[in-house]
Amino acid sequence: MSSQTPDLKSIVGEIVGDMKKRGDKGKVATYIPELANVDPDMFALVVIDAKGDVAAGGDFETPFSIQSISKVFTLTLALGMVGDRLWRRVGREPSGNPFNSIVQLERERGVPRNPFINAGAIAVTDVIVSGHQPREAIGEILRFMRFLADDHTIAIDRAVADSEKRTGFRNVALANYMKSFGVIENPVDFTLGVYFHHCAISMSCLQLARAGRYLAHSGRNPATGLSVVSPERARRINALMLTCGHYDGSGEFAYRVGLPGKSGVGGGIFAIAPGKASIAVWAPGLDSAGNSHLGRIALETLARRTGWSIFGV
Ligand code: GLN
């Protein structure tokens, strides 16, 4: 990277302009019925640099369903609660399988490959649920998101949570299967209820990029000065995002973008340029692996224009 700070505002403005014009938007998720109502033309990009300067464009203040992006924050919370004991219940290897795959779980005796596939995230949620009523656990996760973003308006979209509760049969199967191996401690309904609710958190790209700044800055949020996790833990969460954050599209994302990132079926992607920036993009249309199609293309352009890929310029 050149020593000069790139002009982020103009780069972001150009990317947003280009993306708004494109016809290849991908397909909005429909397996959670409520997500099918989202306007496929929405697009937002936010980059917050190390100084706290914000470059934002498009629909960057419009809240969307963060879905699996919430898994980065529940992982952070669960590690804070039980530390490395978490890794007895979930692995740290990329899955090479779709996010809701069941086959691998049988081969691996109910221990999910990583905390970002659905089974792994459900196991992580179960850790947060232990010792709490589901309502308290949901409150704890929401409070954590509000604390990270320093924004008390962040909320859960009940319609999205209820929609997934009514139709999330595959997640019910994954959770019951893990329960049969003792990987889930709490009643399956409790853990899944909390999982569906944290996936249904609504946030704008601006709120998301603010919430994730600790991962760009060695575990400390520069806006509040508060340490969220140790530098070592922040580095490790970033490593997991790089290797597992896009399911069976993780290799392609690393190849094209070269930044740790986590996608969600709401069309959001949260990404980190270590030491440099916290980034959020939202484009609801997905590719065949369930990752935002234009979101990935936007990040690829951003990484190229800034030279921020962790693998070199
Ligand atoms: N709540 C969604 C599900 O469990 C999350 C999936 C995703 O965002 N990839 O299916």
PDB file of C-alpha atoms and ligand atoms in Angstrom:
ATOM      1  CA  MET A   1       0.000   0.000   0.000  1.00  0.00           C
ATOM      2  CA  SER A   2       1.203   3.543  -0.650  1.00  0.00           C
ATOM      3  CA  SER A   3       1.917   5.621   2.444  1.00  0.00           C
ATOM      4  CA  GLN A   4      -0.694   8.153   1.345  1.00  0.00           C
ATOM      5  CA  THR A   5      -4.171   7.709   2.720  1.00  0.00           C
ATOM      6  CA  PRO A   6      -6.433   6.942  -0.221  1.00  0.00           C
ATOM      7  CA  ASP A   7      -9.304   9.348  -0.768  1.00  0.00           C
ATOM      8  CA  LEU A   8     -11.876   7.041   0.712  1.00  0.00           C
ATOM      9  CA  LYS A   9     -14.873   9.264   0.215  1.00  0.00           C
ATOM     10  CA  SER A  10     -14.421   9.434  -3.540  1.00  0.00           C
ATOM     11  CA  ILE A  11     -13.624   5.705  -3.818  1.00  0.00           C
ATOM     12  CA  VAL A  12     -16.784   4.831  -1.851  1.00  0.00           C
ATOM     13  CA  GLY A  13     -18.861   7.309  -3.896  1.00  0.00           C
ATOM     14  CA  GLU A  14     -17.665   5.785  -7.178  1.00  0.00           C
ATOM     15  CA  ILE A  15     -18.297   2.216  -6.030  1.00  0.00           C
ATOM     16  CA  VAL A  16     -21.827   3.067  -4.877  1.00  0.00           C
ATOM     17  CA  GLY A  17     -22.546   4.830  -8.189  1.00  0.00           C
ATOM     18  CA  ASP A  18     -21.277   1.817 -10.175  1.00  0.00           C
ATOM     19  CA  MET A  19     -23.148  -0.745  -8.114  1.00  0.00           C
ATOM     20  CA  LYS A  20     -26.453   1.122  -8.292  1.00  0.00           C
ATOM     21  CA  LYS A  21     -26.229   0.941 -12.104  1.00  0.00           C
ATOM     22  CA  ARG A  22     -25.598  -2.805 -12.397  1.00  0.00           C
ATOM     23  CA  GLY A  23     -28.246  -5.217 -13.586  1.00  0.00           C
ATOM     24  CA  ASP A  24     -26.717  -8.407 -12.123  1.00  0.00           C
ATOM     25  CA  LYS A  25     -28.010  -8.129  -8.600  1.00  0.00           C
ATOM     26  CA  GLY A  26     -28.254 -11.794  -7.574  1.00  0.00           C
ATOM     27  CA  LYS A  27     -31.339 -13.222  -5.879  1.00  0.00           C
ATOM     28  CA  VAL A  28     -32.874 -12.090  -2.604  1.00  0.00           C
ATOM     29  CA  ALA A  29     -33.229 -14.935  -0.035  1.00  0.00           C
ATOM     30  CA  THR A  30     -36.763 -16.319   0.089  1.00  0.00           C
ATOM     31  CA  TYR A  31     -36.435 -19.339   2.397  1.00  0.00           C
ATOM     32  CA  ILE A  32     -37.099 -16.946   5.301  1.00  0.00           C
ATOM     33  CA  PRO A  33     -40.370 -15.533   3.890  1.00  0.00           C
ATOM     34  CA  GLU A  34     -40.008 -12.107   5.499  1.00  0.00           C
ATOM     35  CA  LEU A  35     -36.645 -11.533   3.769  1.00  0.00           C
ATOM     36  CA  ALA A  36     -38.293 -11.941   0.363  1.00  0.00           C
ATOM     37  CA  ASN A  37     -39.949  -8.529   0.844  1.00  0.00           C
ATOM     38  CA  VAL A  38     -36.657  -6.633   0.777  1.00  0.00           C
ATOM     39  CA  ASP A  39     -36.083  -4.250  -2.140  1.00  0.00           C
ATOM     40  CA  PRO A  40     -33.288  -5.782  -4.304  1.00  0.00           C
ATOM     41  CA  ASP A  41     -32.219  -2.309  -5.452  1.00  0.00           C
ATOM     42  CA  MET A  42     -30.945  -1.268  -2.045  1.00  0.00           C
ATOM     43  CA  PHE A  43     -27.211  -0.743  -1.791  1.00  0.00           C
ATOM     44  CA  ALA A  44     -25.010   0.736   0.924  1.00  0.00           C
ATOM     45  CA  LEU A  45     -21.311   0.922   1.687  1.00  0.00           C
ATOM     46  CA  VAL A  46     -19.652   2.340   4.796  1.00  0.00           C
ATOM     47  CA  VAL A  47     -15.940   2.506   5.606  1.00  0.00           C
ATOM     48  CA  ILE A  48     -14.728   3.844   8.951  1.00  0.00           C
ATOM     49  CA  ASP A  49     -10.988   4.416   8.999  1.00  0.00           C
ATOM     50  CA  ALA A  50      -8.610   4.295  11.965  1.00  0.00           C
ATOM     51  CA  LYS A  51      -9.169   7.973  12.756  1.00  0.00           C
ATOM     52  CA  GLY A  52     -12.921   7.462  12.852  1.00  0.00           C
ATOM     53  CA  ASP A  53     -13.580   9.251   9.567  1.00  0.00           C
ATOM     54  CA  VAL A  54     -16.637   7.818   7.868  1.00  0.00           C
ATOM     55  CA  ALA A  55     -16.974   7.343   4.110  1.00  0.00           C
ATOM     56  CA  ALA A  56     -20.541   6.268   3.373  1.00  0.00           C
ATOM     57  CA  GLY A  57     -22.808   6.024   0.353  1.00  0.00           C
ATOM     58  CA  GLY A  58     -26.172   4.712  -0.770  1.00  0.00           C
ATOM     59  CA  ASP A  59     -28.784   3.523   1.736  1.00  0.00           C
ATOM     60  CA  PHE A  60     -26.301   3.495   4.584  1.00  0.00           C
ATOM     61  CA  GLU A  61     -28.736   4.481   7.316  1.00  0.00           C
ATOM     62  CA  THR A  62     -31.406   1.941   6.326  1.00  0.00           C
ATOM     63  CA  PRO A  63     -31.570  -1.010   8.741  1.00  0.00           C
ATOM     64  CA  PHE A  64     -31.484  -4.522   7.274  1.00  0.00           C
ATOM     65  CA  SER A  65     -31.515  -8.033   8.713  1.00  0.00           C
ATOM     66  CA  ILE A  66     -27.914  -8.813   9.689  1.00  0.00           C
ATOM     67  CA  GLN A  67     -28.631 -12.580   9.853  1.00  0.00           C
ATOM     68  CA  SER A  68     -25.352 -14.529  10.024  1.00  0.00           C
ATOM     69  CA  ILE A  69     -23.235 -11.434  10.568  1.00  0.00           C
ATOM     70  CA  SER A  70     -24.576 -11.614  14.135  1.00  0.00           C
ATOM     71  CA  LYS A  71     -22.498 -14.797  14.524  1.00  0.00           C
ATOM     72  CA  VAL A  72     -19.291 -12.734  14.772  1.00  0.00           C
ATOM     73  CA  PHE A  73     -20.719 -10.930  17.774  1.00  0.00           C
ATOM     74  CA  THR A  74     -22.241 -13.985  19.479  1.00  0.00           C
ATOM     75  CA  LEU A  75     -18.859 -15.704  19.060  1.00  0.00           C
ATOM     76  CA  THR A  76     -17.197 -12.715  20.742  1.00  0.00           C
ATOM     77  CA  LEU A  77     -19.741 -12.822  23.568  1.00  0.00           C
ATOM     78  CA  ALA A  78     -19.488 -16.601  24.105  1.00  0.00           C
ATOM     79  CA  LEU A  79     -15.673 -16.486  24.146  1.00  0.00           C
ATOM     80  CA  GLY A  80     -15.967 -13.776  26.794  1.00  0.00           C
ATOM     81  CA  MET A  81     -18.195 -16.081  28.867  1.00  0.00           C
ATOM     82  CA  VAL A  82     -16.364 -19.418  28.659  1.00  0.00           C
ATOM     83  CA  GLY A  83     -13.023 -18.617  26.982  1.00  0.00           C
ATOM     84  CA  ASP A  84     -11.253 -21.376  25.082  1.00  0.00           C
ATOM     85  CA  ARG A  85     -13.583 -24.022  26.554  1.00  0.00           C
ATOM     86  CA  LEU A  86     -15.862 -23.001  23.683  1.00  0.00           C
ATOM     87  CA  TRP A  87     -13.634 -24.984  21.322  1.00  0.00           C
ATOM     88  CA  ARG A  88     -14.725 -28.249  22.927  1.00  0.00           C
ATOM     89  CA  ARG A  89     -18.110 -27.727  21.283  1.00  0.00           C
ATOM     90  CA  VAL A  90     -17.188 -26.292  17.897  1.00  0.00           C
ATOM     91  CA  GLY A  91     -14.218 -26.549  15.527  1.00  0.00           C
ATOM     92  CA  ARG A  92     -12.179 -23.944  13.687  1.00  0.00           C
ATOM     93  CA  GLU A  93     -11.888 -25.378  10.184  1.00  0.00           C
ATOM     94  CA  PRO A  94     -13.565 -24.154   7.006  1.00  0.00           C
ATOM     95  CA  SER A  95     -16.462 -26.416   6.074  1.00  0.00           C
ATOM     96  CA  GLY A  96     -16.412 -26.364   2.275  1.00  0.00           C
ATOM     97  CA  ASN A  97     -20.150 -26.978   2.603  1.00  0.00           C
ATOM     98  CA  PRO A  98     -23.284 -24.820   2.439  1.00  0.00           C
ATOM     99  CA  PHE A  99     -24.161 -22.883   5.589  1.00  0.00           C
ATOM    100  CA  ASN A 100     -27.043 -25.186   6.541  1.00  0.00           C
ATOM    101  CA  SER A 101     -25.480 -28.540   5.628  1.00  0.00           C
ATOM    102  CA  ILE A 102     -26.348 -31.602   7.710  1.00  0.00           C
ATOM    103  CA  VAL A 103     -24.104 -34.338   6.223  1.00  0.00           C
ATOM    104  CA  GLN A 104     -20.834 -33.117   7.724  1.00  0.00           C
ATOM    105  CA  LEU A 105     -22.356 -33.027  11.180  1.00  0.00           C
ATOM    106  CA  GLU A 106     -23.016 -36.763  11.104  1.00  0.00           C
ATOM    107  CA  ARG A 107     -19.477 -37.590  10.078  1.00  0.00           C
ATOM    108  CA  GLU A 108     -18.091 -35.373  12.808  1.00  0.00           C
ATOM    109  CA  ARG A 109     -20.290 -36.732  15.602  1.00  0.00           C
ATOM    110  CA  GLY A 110     -22.376 -33.641  16.132  1.00  0.00           C
ATOM    111  CA  VAL A 111     -19.452 -31.215  16.579  1.00  0.00           C
ATOM    112  CA  PRO A 112     -19.820 -28.452  13.964  1.00  0.00           C
ATOM    113  CA  ARG A 113     -16.814 -27.505  11.854  1.00  0.00           C
ATOM    114  CA  ASN A 114     -16.747 -23.818  12.787  1.00  0.00           C
ATOM    115  CA  PRO A 115     -18.759 -21.153  14.622  1.00  0.00           C
ATOM    116  CA  PHE A 116     -20.093 -19.511  11.450  1.00  0.00           C
ATOM    117  CA  ILE A 117     -21.979 -22.337   9.747  1.00  0.00           C
ATOM    118  CA  ASN A 118     -25.498 -22.603  11.177  1.00  0.00           C
ATOM    119  CA  ALA A 119     -24.796 -25.656  13.337  1.00  0.00           C
ATOM    120  CA  GLY A 120     -21.707 -23.980  14.832  1.00  0.00           C
ATOM    121  CA  ALA A 121     -23.523 -20.735  15.501  1.00  0.00           C
ATOM    122  CA  ILE A 122     -26.388 -22.620  17.157  1.00  0.00           C
ATOM    123  CA  ALA A 123     -23.838 -24.356  19.435  1.00  0.00           C
ATOM    124  CA  VAL A 124     -22.303 -20.945  20.265  1.00  0.00           C
ATOM    125  CA  THR A 125     -25.771 -19.540  21.029  1.00  0.00           C
ATOM    126  CA  ASP A 126     -26.376 -22.491  23.337  1.00  0.00           C
ATOM    127  CA  VAL A 127     -23.331 -21.421  25.381  1.00  0.00           C
ATOM    128  CA  ILE A 128     -24.850 -17.949  25.779  1.00  0.00           C
ATOM    129  CA  VAL A 129     -28.237 -19.418  26.731  1.00  0.00           C
ATOM    130  CA  SER A 130     -26.842 -21.640  29.538  1.00  0.00           C
ATOM    131  CA  GLY A 131     -27.818 -20.267  32.948  1.00  0.00           C
ATOM    132  CA  HIS A 132     -30.312 -17.822  31.439  1.00  0.00           C
ATOM    133  CA  GLN A 133     -33.904 -17.679  30.376  1.00  0.00           C
ATOM    134  CA  PRO A 134     -34.115 -17.273  26.566  1.00  0.00           C
ATOM    135  CA  ARG A 135     -35.492 -13.747  27.017  1.00  0.00           C
ATOM    136  CA  GLU A 136     -32.468 -12.768  29.141  1.00  0.00           C
ATOM    137  CA  ALA A 137     -30.046 -14.240  26.620  1.00  0.00           C
ATOM    138  CA  ILE A 138     -31.680 -12.283  23.778  1.00  0.00           C
ATOM    139  CA  GLY A 139     -31.475  -9.148  25.930  1.00  0.00           C
ATOM    140  CA  GLU A 140     -27.800  -9.815  26.648  1.00  0.00           C
ATOM    141  CA  ILE A 141     -26.944 -10.156  22.938  1.00  0.00           C
ATOM    142  CA  LEU A 142     -28.921  -7.034  22.008  1.00  0.00           C
ATOM    143  CA  ARG A 143     -27.293  -5.024  24.806  1.00  0.00           C
ATOM    144  CA  PHE A 144     -23.881  -6.179  23.580  1.00  0.00           C
ATOM    145  CA  MET A 145     -24.657  -4.997  20.026  1.00  0.00           C
ATOM    146  CA  ARG A 146     -25.857  -1.637  21.345  1.00  0.00           C
ATOM    147  CA  PHE A 147     -22.733  -1.299  23.483  1.00  0.00           C
ATOM    148  CA  LEU A 148     -20.433  -2.143  20.551  1.00  0.00           C
ATOM    149  CA  ALA A 149     -22.126   0.307  18.186  1.00  0.00           C
ATOM    150  CA  ASP A 150     -22.648   2.838  21.003  1.00  0.00           C
ATOM    151  CA  ASP A 151     -26.214   3.123  19.748  1.00  0.00           C
ATOM    152  CA  HIS A 152     -29.263   2.316  21.835  1.00  0.00           C
ATOM    153  CA  THR A 153     -31.689   2.334  18.936  1.00  0.00           C
ATOM    154  CA  ILE A 154     -30.564  -1.058  17.552  1.00  0.00           C
ATOM    155  CA  ALA A 155     -33.473  -3.516  17.681  1.00  0.00           C
ATOM    156  CA  ILE A 156     -34.642  -6.976  16.680  1.00  0.00           C
ATOM    157  CA  ASP A 157     -37.121  -7.268  13.820  1.00  0.00           C
ATOM    158  CA  ARG A 158     -39.770  -9.519  15.406  1.00  0.00           C
ATOM    159  CA  ALA A 159     -41.441 -10.224  12.058  1.00  0.00           C
ATOM    160  CA  VAL A 160     -38.170 -11.673  10.696  1.00  0.00           C
ATOM    161  CA  ALA A 161     -37.568 -13.720  13.870  1.00  0.00           C
ATOM    162  CA  ASP A 162     -41.134 -15.112  13.785  1.00  0.00           C
ATOM    163  CA  SER A 163     -40.881 -15.805  10.065  1.00  0.00           C
ATOM    164  CA  GLU A 164     -37.746 -17.899  10.596  1.00  0.00           C
ATOM    165  CA  LYS A 165     -39.231 -19.600  13.654  1.00  0.00           C
ATOM    166  CA  ARG A 166     -42.158 -20.770  11.530  1.00  0.00           C
ATOM    167  CA  THR A 167     -40.007 -22.052   8.668  1.00  0.00           C
ATOM    168  CA  GLY A 168     -36.546 -22.893  10.084  1.00  0.00           C
ATOM    169  CA  PHE A 169     -37.038 -26.668   9.945  1.00  0.00           C
ATOM    170  CA  ARG A 170     -33.507 -27.347   8.850  1.00  0.00           C
ATOM    171  CA  ASN A 171     -32.046 -25.455  11.781  1.00  0.00           C
ATOM    172  CA  VAL A 172     -34.407 -27.438  14.033  1.00  0.00           C
ATOM    173  CA  ALA A 173     -32.963 -30.621  12.518  1.00  0.00           C
ATOM    174  CA  LEU A 174     -29.361 -29.432  13.033  1.00  0.00           C
ATOM    175  CA  ALA A 175     -30.057 -28.492  16.643  1.00  0.00           C
ATOM    176  CA  ASN A 176     -31.807 -31.776  17.462  1.00  0.00           C
ATOM    177  CA  TYR A 177     -28.996 -33.711  15.856  1.00  0.00           C
ATOM    178  CA  MET A 178     -26.398 -31.891  17.967  1.00  0.00           C
ATOM    179  CA  LYS A 179     -28.555 -32.388  21.050  1.00  0.00           C
ATOM    180  CA  SER A 180     -28.430 -36.155  20.468  1.00  0.00           C
ATOM    181  CA  PHE A 181     -24.632 -35.930  20.828  1.00  0.00           C
ATOM    182  CA  GLY A 182     -24.846 -33.696  23.914  1.00  0.00           C
ATOM    183  CA  VAL A 183     -23.394 -30.705  22.049  1.00  0.00           C
ATOM    184  CA  ILE A 184     -26.513 -28.647  22.904  1.00  0.00           C
ATOM    185  CA  GLU A 185     -27.159 -28.325  26.667  1.00  0.00           C
ATOM    186  CA  ASN A 186     -30.407 -26.389  26.760  1.00  0.00           C
ATOM    187  CA  PRO A 187     -33.869 -27.267  25.433  1.00  0.00           C
ATOM    188  CA  VAL A 188     -33.616 -27.058  21.644  1.00  0.00           C
ATOM    189  CA  ASP A 189     -36.508 -24.560  21.457  1.00  0.00           C
ATOM    190  CA  PHE A 190     -34.756 -22.213  23.864  1.00  0.00           C
ATOM    191  CA  THR A 191     -31.487 -22.183  21.959  1.00  0.00           C
ATOM    192  CA  LEU A 192     -33.143 -21.886  18.546  1.00  0.00           C
ATOM    193  CA  GLY A 193     -35.449 -19.120  19.755  1.00  0.00           C
ATOM    194  CA  VAL A 194     -32.408 -17.098  20.802  1.00  0.00           C
ATOM    195  CA  TYR A 195     -30.573 -17.950  17.562  1.00  0.00           C
ATOM    196  CA  PHE A 196     -33.498 -16.804  15.376  1.00  0.00           C
ATOM    197  CA  HIS A 197     -33.759 -13.579  17.343  1.00  0.00           C
ATOM    198  CA  HIS A 198     -30.081 -12.659  17.104  1.00  0.00           C
ATOM    199  CA  CYS A 199     -30.135 -13.384  13.358  1.00  0.00           C
ATOM    200  CA  ALA A 200     -33.112 -10.995  13.143  1.00  0.00           C
ATOM    201  CA  ILE A 201     -31.222  -8.009  14.580  1.00  0.00           C
ATOM    202  CA  SER A 202     -31.685  -5.049  12.245  1.00  0.00           C
ATOM    203  CA  MET A 203     -28.810  -2.672  11.695  1.00  0.00           C
ATOM    204  CA  SER A 204     -27.740  -0.164   9.101  1.00  0.00           C
ATOM    205  CA  CYS A 205     -24.317  -0.370   7.460  1.00  0.00           C
ATOM    206  CA  LEU A 206     -23.284   2.631   9.525  1.00  0.00           C
ATOM    207  CA  GLN A 207     -24.240   0.909  12.787  1.00  0.00           C
ATOM    208  CA  LEU A 208     -22.572  -2.329  11.709  1.00  0.00           C
ATOM    209  CA  ALA A 209     -19.280  -0.709  10.709  1.00  0.00           C
ATOM    210  CA  ARG A 210     -19.261   1.138  14.050  1.00  0.00           C
ATOM    211  CA  ALA A 211     -20.010  -2.027  16.030  1.00  0.00           C
ATOM    212  CA  GLY A 212     -17.161  -3.934  14.406  1.00  0.00           C
ATOM    213  CA  ARG A 213     -14.390  -1.400  14.873  1.00  0.00           C
ATOM    214  CA  TYR A 214     -12.839  -3.379  17.742  1.00  0.00           C
ATOM    215  CA  LEU A 215     -11.874  -6.110  15.273  1.00  0.00           C
ATOM    216  CA  ALA A 216      -9.950  -3.646  13.120  1.00  0.00           C
ATOM    217  CA  HIS A 217      -8.075  -2.199  16.092  1.00  0.00           C
ATOM    218  CA  SER A 218      -6.653  -5.047  18.184  1.00  0.00           C
ATOM    219  CA  GLY A 219      -9.802  -5.581  20.229  1.00  0.00           C
ATOM    220  CA  ARG A 220     -10.361  -1.955  21.271  1.00  0.00           C
ATOM    221  CA  ASN A 221     -13.092   0.314  19.962  1.00  0.00           C
ATOM    222  CA  PRO A 222     -11.310   3.600  19.210  1.00  0.00           C
ATOM    223  CA  ALA A 223     -14.613   5.532  19.431  1.00  0.00           C
ATOM    224  CA  THR A 224     -15.256   4.660  23.059  1.00  0.00           C
ATOM    225  CA  GLY A 225     -11.688   3.787  24.095  1.00  0.00           C
ATOM    226  CA  LEU A 226     -13.092   0.586  25.606  1.00  0.00           C
ATOM    227  CA  SER A 227     -11.379  -2.745  25.172  1.00  0.00           C
ATOM    228  CA  VAL A 228     -13.819  -5.408  23.957  1.00  0.00           C
ATOM    229  CA  VAL A 229     -11.438  -8.373  23.585  1.00  0.00           C
ATOM    230  CA  SER A 230      -7.669  -8.920  23.827  1.00  0.00           C
ATOM    231  CA  PRO A 231      -5.558  -8.247  20.711  1.00  0.00           C
ATOM    232  CA  GLU A 232      -4.957 -12.004  20.427  1.00  0.00           C
ATOM    233  CA  ARG A 233      -8.693 -12.778  20.450  1.00  0.00           C
ATOM    234  CA  ALA A 234      -9.445 -10.080  17.882  1.00  0.00           C
ATOM    235  CA  ARG A 235      -6.761 -11.545  15.607  1.00  0.00           C
ATOM    236  CA  ARG A 236      -8.226 -15.027  15.972  1.00  0.00           C
ATOM    237  CA  ILE A 237     -11.803 -13.926  15.276  1.00  0.00           C
ATOM    238  CA  ASN A 238     -10.510 -12.214  12.134  1.00  0.00           C
ATOM    239  CA  ALA A 239      -8.742 -15.444  11.118  1.00  0.00           C
ATOM    240  CA  LEU A 240     -12.028 -17.335  11.457  1.00  0.00           C
ATOM    241  CA  MET A 241     -13.849 -14.718   9.403  1.00  0.00           C
ATOM    242  CA  LEU A 242     -11.265 -15.078   6.659  1.00  0.00           C
ATOM    243  CA  THR A 243     -11.352 -18.870   6.559  1.00  0.00           C
ATOM    244  CA  CYS A 244     -15.024 -19.526   7.376  1.00  0.00           C
ATOM    245  CA  GLY A 245     -16.981 -16.263   7.032  1.00  0.00           C
ATOM    246  CA  HIS A 246     -18.462 -17.011   3.613  1.00  0.00           C
ATOM    247  CA  TYR A 247     -19.195 -20.753   3.968  1.00  0.00           C
ATOM    248  CA  ASP A 248     -18.235 -22.628   0.809  1.00  0.00           C
ATOM    249  CA  GLY A 249     -17.508 -19.242  -0.803  1.00  0.00           C
ATOM    250  CA  SER A 250     -14.766 -18.408   1.739  1.00  0.00           C
ATOM    251  CA  GLY A 251     -11.886 -19.355  -0.554  1.00  0.00           C
ATOM    252  CA  GLU A 252     -13.287 -17.265  -3.376  1.00  0.00           C
ATOM    253  CA  PHE A 253     -13.829 -14.286  -1.056  1.00  0.00           C
ATOM    254  CA  ALA A 254     -10.226 -14.505   0.219  1.00  0.00           C
ATOM    255  CA  TYR A 255      -8.983 -14.820  -3.365  1.00  0.00           C
ATOM    256  CA  ARG A 256     -10.947 -11.866  -4.674  1.00  0.00           C
ATOM    257  CA  VAL A 257     -11.190  -9.528  -1.679  1.00  0.00           C
ATOM    258  CA  GLY A 258      -8.432 -10.658   0.689  1.00  0.00           C
ATOM    259  CA  LEU A 259     -10.042  -9.354   3.875  1.00  0.00           C
ATOM    260  CA  PRO A 260     -11.632 -11.131   6.843  1.00  0.00           C
ATOM    261  CA  GLY A 261     -15.367 -10.855   6.269  1.00  0.00           C
ATOM    262  CA  LYS A 262     -18.696 -12.271   7.374  1.00  0.00           C
ATOM    263  CA  SER A 263     -21.780 -12.460   5.215  1.00  0.00           C
ATOM    264  CA  GLY A 264     -25.460 -12.855   6.031  1.00  0.00           C
ATOM    265  CA  VAL A 265     -28.432 -13.932   3.911  1.00  0.00           C
ATOM    266  CA  GLY A 266     -29.943 -10.479   4.425  1.00  0.00           C
ATOM    267  CA  GLY A 267     -27.293  -9.375   1.891  1.00  0.00           C
ATOM    268  CA  GLY A 268     -24.906  -7.737   4.314  1.00  0.00           C
ATOM    269  CA  ILE A 269     -21.161  -8.289   4.535  1.00  0.00           C
ATOM    270  CA  PHE A 270     -19.047  -7.001   7.393  1.00  0.00           C
ATOM    271  CA  ALA A 271     -15.301  -6.857   6.647  1.00  0.00           C
ATOM    272  CA  ILE A 272     -12.132  -5.769   8.387  1.00  0.00           C
ATOM    273  CA  ALA A 273      -8.955  -4.199   7.042  1.00  0.00           C
ATOM    274  CA  PRO A 274      -6.756  -4.865  10.091  1.00  0.00           C
ATOM    275  CA  GLY A 275      -5.392  -1.651  11.591  1.00  0.00           C
ATOM    276  CA  LYS A 276      -7.066   0.356   8.846  1.00  0.00           C
ATOM    277  CA  ALA A 277     -10.828   0.161   8.662  1.00  0.00           C
ATOM    278  CA  SER A 278     -14.131  -1.385   9.600  1.00  0.00           C
ATOM    279  CA  ILE A 279     -16.358  -1.903   6.564  1.00  0.00           C
ATOM    280  CA  ALA A 280     -20.020  -2.778   5.988  1.00  0.00           C
ATOM    281  CA  VAL A 281     -21.750  -3.322   2.683  1.00  0.00           C
ATOM    282  CA  TRP A 282     -25.365  -4.242   1.913  1.00  0.00           C
ATOM    283  CA  ALA A 283     -26.849  -5.472  -1.357  1.00  0.00           C
ATOM    284  CA  PRO A 284     -29.757  -7.910  -0.777  1.00  0.00           C
ATOM    285  CA  GLY A 285     -29.273 -10.096  -3.900  1.00  0.00           C
ATOM    286  CA  LEU A 286     -27.245 -13.248  -3.181  1.00  0.00           C
ATOM    287  CA  ASP A 287     -24.980 -15.545  -5.207  1.00  0.00           C
ATOM    288  CA  SER A 288     -25.325 -19.335  -5.285  1.00  0.00           C
ATOM    289  CA  ALA A 289     -23.421 -19.742  -1.980  1.00  0.00           C
ATOM    290  CA  GLY A 290     -25.835 -17.359  -0.206  1.00  0.00           C
ATOM    291  CA  ASN A 291     -23.410 -14.425  -0.048  1.00  0.00           C
ATOM    292  CA  SER A 292     -24.210 -10.908  -1.283  1.00  0.00           C
ATOM    293  CA  HIS A 293     -23.366 -10.781  -4.986  1.00  0.00           C
ATOM    294  CA  LEU A 294     -22.808  -7.038  -5.421  1.00  0.00           C
ATOM    295  CA  GLY A 295     -21.524  -6.753  -1.861  1.00  0.00           C
ATOM    296  CA  ARG A 296     -18.598  -8.992  -2.739  1.00  0.00           C
ATOM    297  CA  ILE A 297     -17.926  -7.150  -5.985  1.00  0.00           C
ATOM    298  CA  ALA A 298     -17.987  -3.810  -4.131  1.00  0.00           C
ATOM    299  CA  LEU A 299     -15.502  -5.090  -1.557  1.00  0.00           C
ATOM    300  CA  GLU A 300     -13.269  -6.493  -4.268  1.00  0.00           C
ATOM    301  CA  THR A 301     -13.140  -3.055  -5.875  1.00  0.00           C
ATOM    302  CA  LEU A 302     -12.578  -1.346  -2.524  1.00  0.00           C
ATOM    303  CA  ALA A 303      -9.691  -3.686  -1.645  1.00  0.00           C
ATOM    304  CA  ARG A 304      -8.106  -3.133  -5.056  1.00  0.00           C
ATOM    305  CA  ARG A 305      -8.455   0.649  -4.963  1.00  0.00           C
ATOM    306  CA  THR A 306      -7.110   0.971  -1.396  1.00  0.00           C
ATOM    307  CA  GLY A 307      -4.491  -1.785  -1.546  1.00  0.00           C
ATOM    308  CA  TRP A 308      -5.949  -3.155   1.703  1.00  0.00           C
ATOM    309  CA  SER A 309      -5.914  -6.889   0.930  1.00  0.00           C
ATOM    310  CA  ILE A 310      -4.063  -8.613   3.779  1.00  0.00           C
ATOM    311  CA  PHE A 311      -2.132 -10.537   1.105  1.00  0.00           C
ATOM    312  CA  GLY A 312      -0.464  -7.454  -0.391  1.00  0.00           C
ATOM    313  CA  VAL A 313      -1.349  -4.936  -3.054  1.00  0.00           C
TER     314      VAL A 313
HETATM  315  N1  GLN B   1     -30.830 -17.187  10.108  1.00  0.00           N
HETATM  316  C1  GLN B   1     -30.259 -17.737   8.918  1.00  0.00           C
HETATM  317  C2  GLN B   1     -30.353 -19.244   8.927  1.00  0.00           C
HETATM  318  O1  GLN B   1     -30.172 -19.815   9.957  1.00  0.00           O
HETATM  319  C3  GLN B   1     -28.838 -17.290   8.793  1.00  0.00           C
HETATM  320  C4  GLN B   1     -28.140 -17.843   7.576  1.00  0.00           C
HETATM  321  C5  GLN B   1     -27.190 -16.888   6.933  1.00  0.00           C
HETATM  322  O2  GLN B   1     -27.263 -15.676   7.106  1.00  0.00           O
HETATM  323  N2  GLN B   1     -26.316 -17.415   6.109  1.00  0.00           N
HETATM  324  O3  GLN B   1     -30.599 -19.884   7.952  1.00  0.00           O
END
